[in-house]
């Protein structure tokens, strides 16, 4: 399995410093919804402390947790790809402190500094690949458990 990549530690220090000039410190109380699937994705966060659950609505009343994120993890990547809508929902599992980045200033910075833009896209791609692999393993485990029960 691939190793989890942390956005801020993966960026070279000069690029990290440039990106951090756009950061704003925010917090979310435990059990607060940070965003809903389908909503407008115009920002992202890097979690400083606490835990966030990513979830998918499967029925009108049931959400399934698909990932848990903690310190150093990237929360939100949909701001980078059209149609700029969240693919999942997110909820603070505990009190959360994070750096918040508005998408438009970050995208402008990436245009001004193509090396930073390329680094950022590569790191986000690594993060997505790891999360996809983790989700795949969970699905295979879940499928295997249901399959064994059916036999």
Coordinates of C-alpha atoms in Angstrom, one line a residue:
X1 CA 0.0 0.0 0.0
X2 CA 1.2 3.5 -0.7
X3 CA 2.2 5.8 2.1
X4 CA 0.0 8.7 3.2
X5 CA 1.3 12.0 1.8
X6 CA 1.0 15.2 3.9
X7 CA 0.6 18.2 1.7
X8 CA 2.6 20.8 3.7
X9 CA 5.5 18.5 4.5
X10 CA 5.7 17.2 0.9
X11 CA 6.1 20.7 -0.6
X12 CA 9.6 22.1 -0.8
X13 CA 10.2 24.7 2.0
X14 CA 10.2 27.8 -0.4
X15 CA 6.9 26.6 -2.0
X16 CA 5.4 25.8 1.4
X17 CA 6.2 29.3 2.6
X18 CA 4.6 30.9 -0.5
X19 CA 1.4 28.8 0.0
X20 CA 1.2 29.5 3.7
X21 CA 1.0 33.2 3.0
X22 CA -2.6 32.4 1.8
X23 CA -3.5 30.3 4.9
X24 CA -6.1 31.4 7.5
X25 CA -6.4 29.5 10.8
X26 CA -9.9 28.2 11.4
X27 CA -11.6 25.8 13.9
X28 CA -14.6 23.5 13.8
X29 CA -16.4 22.2 16.9
X30 CA -17.0 18.5 17.3
X31 CA -19.9 17.1 15.2
X32 CA -20.1 20.2 12.9
X33 CA -20.6 19.7 9.2
X34 CA -17.7 21.2 7.3
X35 CA -19.2 20.6 3.8
X36 CA -21.8 18.5 2.0
X37 CA -21.4 16.4 -1.1
X38 CA -22.6 18.4 -4.1
X39 CA -21.8 21.8 -2.5
X40 CA -19.6 24.4 -4.1
X41 CA -15.9 23.5 -3.6
X42 CA -14.1 26.8 -3.3
X43 CA -11.5 26.1 -0.6
X44 CA -9.5 23.4 1.1
X45 CA -8.0 22.8 4.5
X46 CA -4.9 21.2 6.0
X47 CA -5.8 19.7 9.4
X48 CA -3.6 20.9 12.3
X49 CA -5.3 18.9 15.1
X50 CA -8.4 16.8 15.6
X51 CA -10.2 14.4 13.3
X52 CA -12.5 14.7 10.3
X53 CA -14.7 12.0 8.8
X54 CA -15.4 11.9 5.1
X55 CA -18.8 10.4 4.3
X56 CA -21.1 9.5 1.5
X57 CA -24.8 9.8 1.7
X58 CA -26.2 6.3 0.8
X59 CA -29.9 6.9 1.7
X60 CA -31.9 9.9 2.8
X61 CA -31.0 9.1 6.4
X62 CA -27.8 7.1 6.2
X63 CA -24.2 8.3 5.7
X64 CA -21.3 5.9 5.4
X65 CA -17.9 7.0 6.6
X66 CA -15.4 6.4 3.8
X67 CA -12.2 7.9 5.4
X68 CA -10.9 9.5 8.6
X69 CA -8.4 12.3 8.4
X70 CA -6.1 13.7 11.1
X71 CA -3.2 16.1 11.7
X72 CA -1.4 17.0 8.5
X73 CA -4.0 15.6 6.2
X74 CA -5.5 17.5 3.2
X75 CA -9.3 18.0 3.5
X76 CA -10.8 18.8 0.2
X77 CA -9.5 18.4 -3.3
X78 CA -12.6 19.1 -5.4
X79 CA -11.6 22.8 -5.6
X80 CA -8.9 21.7 -8.1
X81 CA -11.1 19.9 -10.6
X82 CA -14.3 21.0 -12.5
X83 CA -17.1 21.0 -11.8
X84 CA -15.8 22.3 -8.4
X85 CA -18.4 20.4 -6.3
X86 CA -17.6 18.3 -3.2
X87 CA -17.6 14.6 -3.9
X88 CA -18.1 13.7 -0.3
X89 CA -19.3 15.3 2.9
X90 CA -17.1 16.1 5.9
X91 CA -17.8 16.3 9.6
X92 CA -15.6 17.2 12.5
X93 CA -15.3 14.0 14.6
X94 CA -13.6 15.9 17.3
X95 CA -12.7 19.6 17.7
X96 CA -10.6 20.5 14.7
X97 CA -8.0 23.2 14.0
X98 CA -7.0 23.7 10.4
X99 CA -5.4 26.0 7.9
X100 CA -7.9 27.1 5.4
X101 CA -7.0 28.1 1.8
X102 CA -9.4 29.9 -0.6
X103 CA -9.2 28.2 -4.0
X104 CA -8.9 31.3 -6.3
X105 CA -5.9 32.9 -4.6
X106 CA -4.1 29.4 -4.6
X107 CA -4.9 28.9 -8.3
X108 CA -3.6 32.4 -9.1
X109 CA -0.4 31.7 -7.1
X110 CA 0.0 28.4 -9.1
X111 CA -0.3 30.4 -12.4
X112 CA 2.3 32.9 -11.2
X113 CA 4.6 30.1 -10.0
X114 CA 4.2 27.1 -12.3
X115 CA 6.7 25.0 -10.3
X116 CA 4.6 25.4 -7.2
X117 CA 1.5 24.6 -9.3
X118 CA 3.1 21.4 -10.6
X119 CA 4.2 20.4 -7.1
X120 CA 0.8 21.0 -5.7
X121 CA -1.0 19.0 -8.4
X122 CA 1.5 16.1 -8.0
X123 CA 1.1 16.0 -4.3
X124 CA -2.7 16.1 -4.5
X125 CA -2.6 13.3 -7.0
X126 CA -0.4 11.2 -4.6
X127 CA -2.9 11.9 -1.8
X128 CA -5.8 10.9 -4.1
X129 CA -4.0 7.7 -5.2
X130 CA -3.4 6.7 -1.6
X131 CA -7.1 7.4 -0.6
X132 CA -8.3 5.4 -3.6
X133 CA -6.1 2.5 -2.7
X134 CA -7.3 2.6 1.0
X135 CA -10.9 2.7 -0.1
X136 CA -10.3 -0.2 -2.5
X137 CA -8.9 -2.3 0.4
X138 CA -11.8 -1.4 2.6
X139 CA -14.3 -2.4 -0.1
X140 CA -12.5 -5.7 -0.8
X141 CA -12.5 -6.4 3.0
X142 CA -16.2 -5.5 3.2
X143 CA -17.1 -7.6 0.1
X144 CA -15.1 -10.5 1.4
X145 CA -16.9 -10.4 4.7
X146 CA -20.3 -10.4 3.1
X147 CA -19.3 -13.0 0.6
X148 CA -18.0 -15.4 3.4
X149 CA -21.3 -14.9 5.3
X150 CA -23.3 -15.8 2.2
X151 CA -21.5 -19.1 1.7

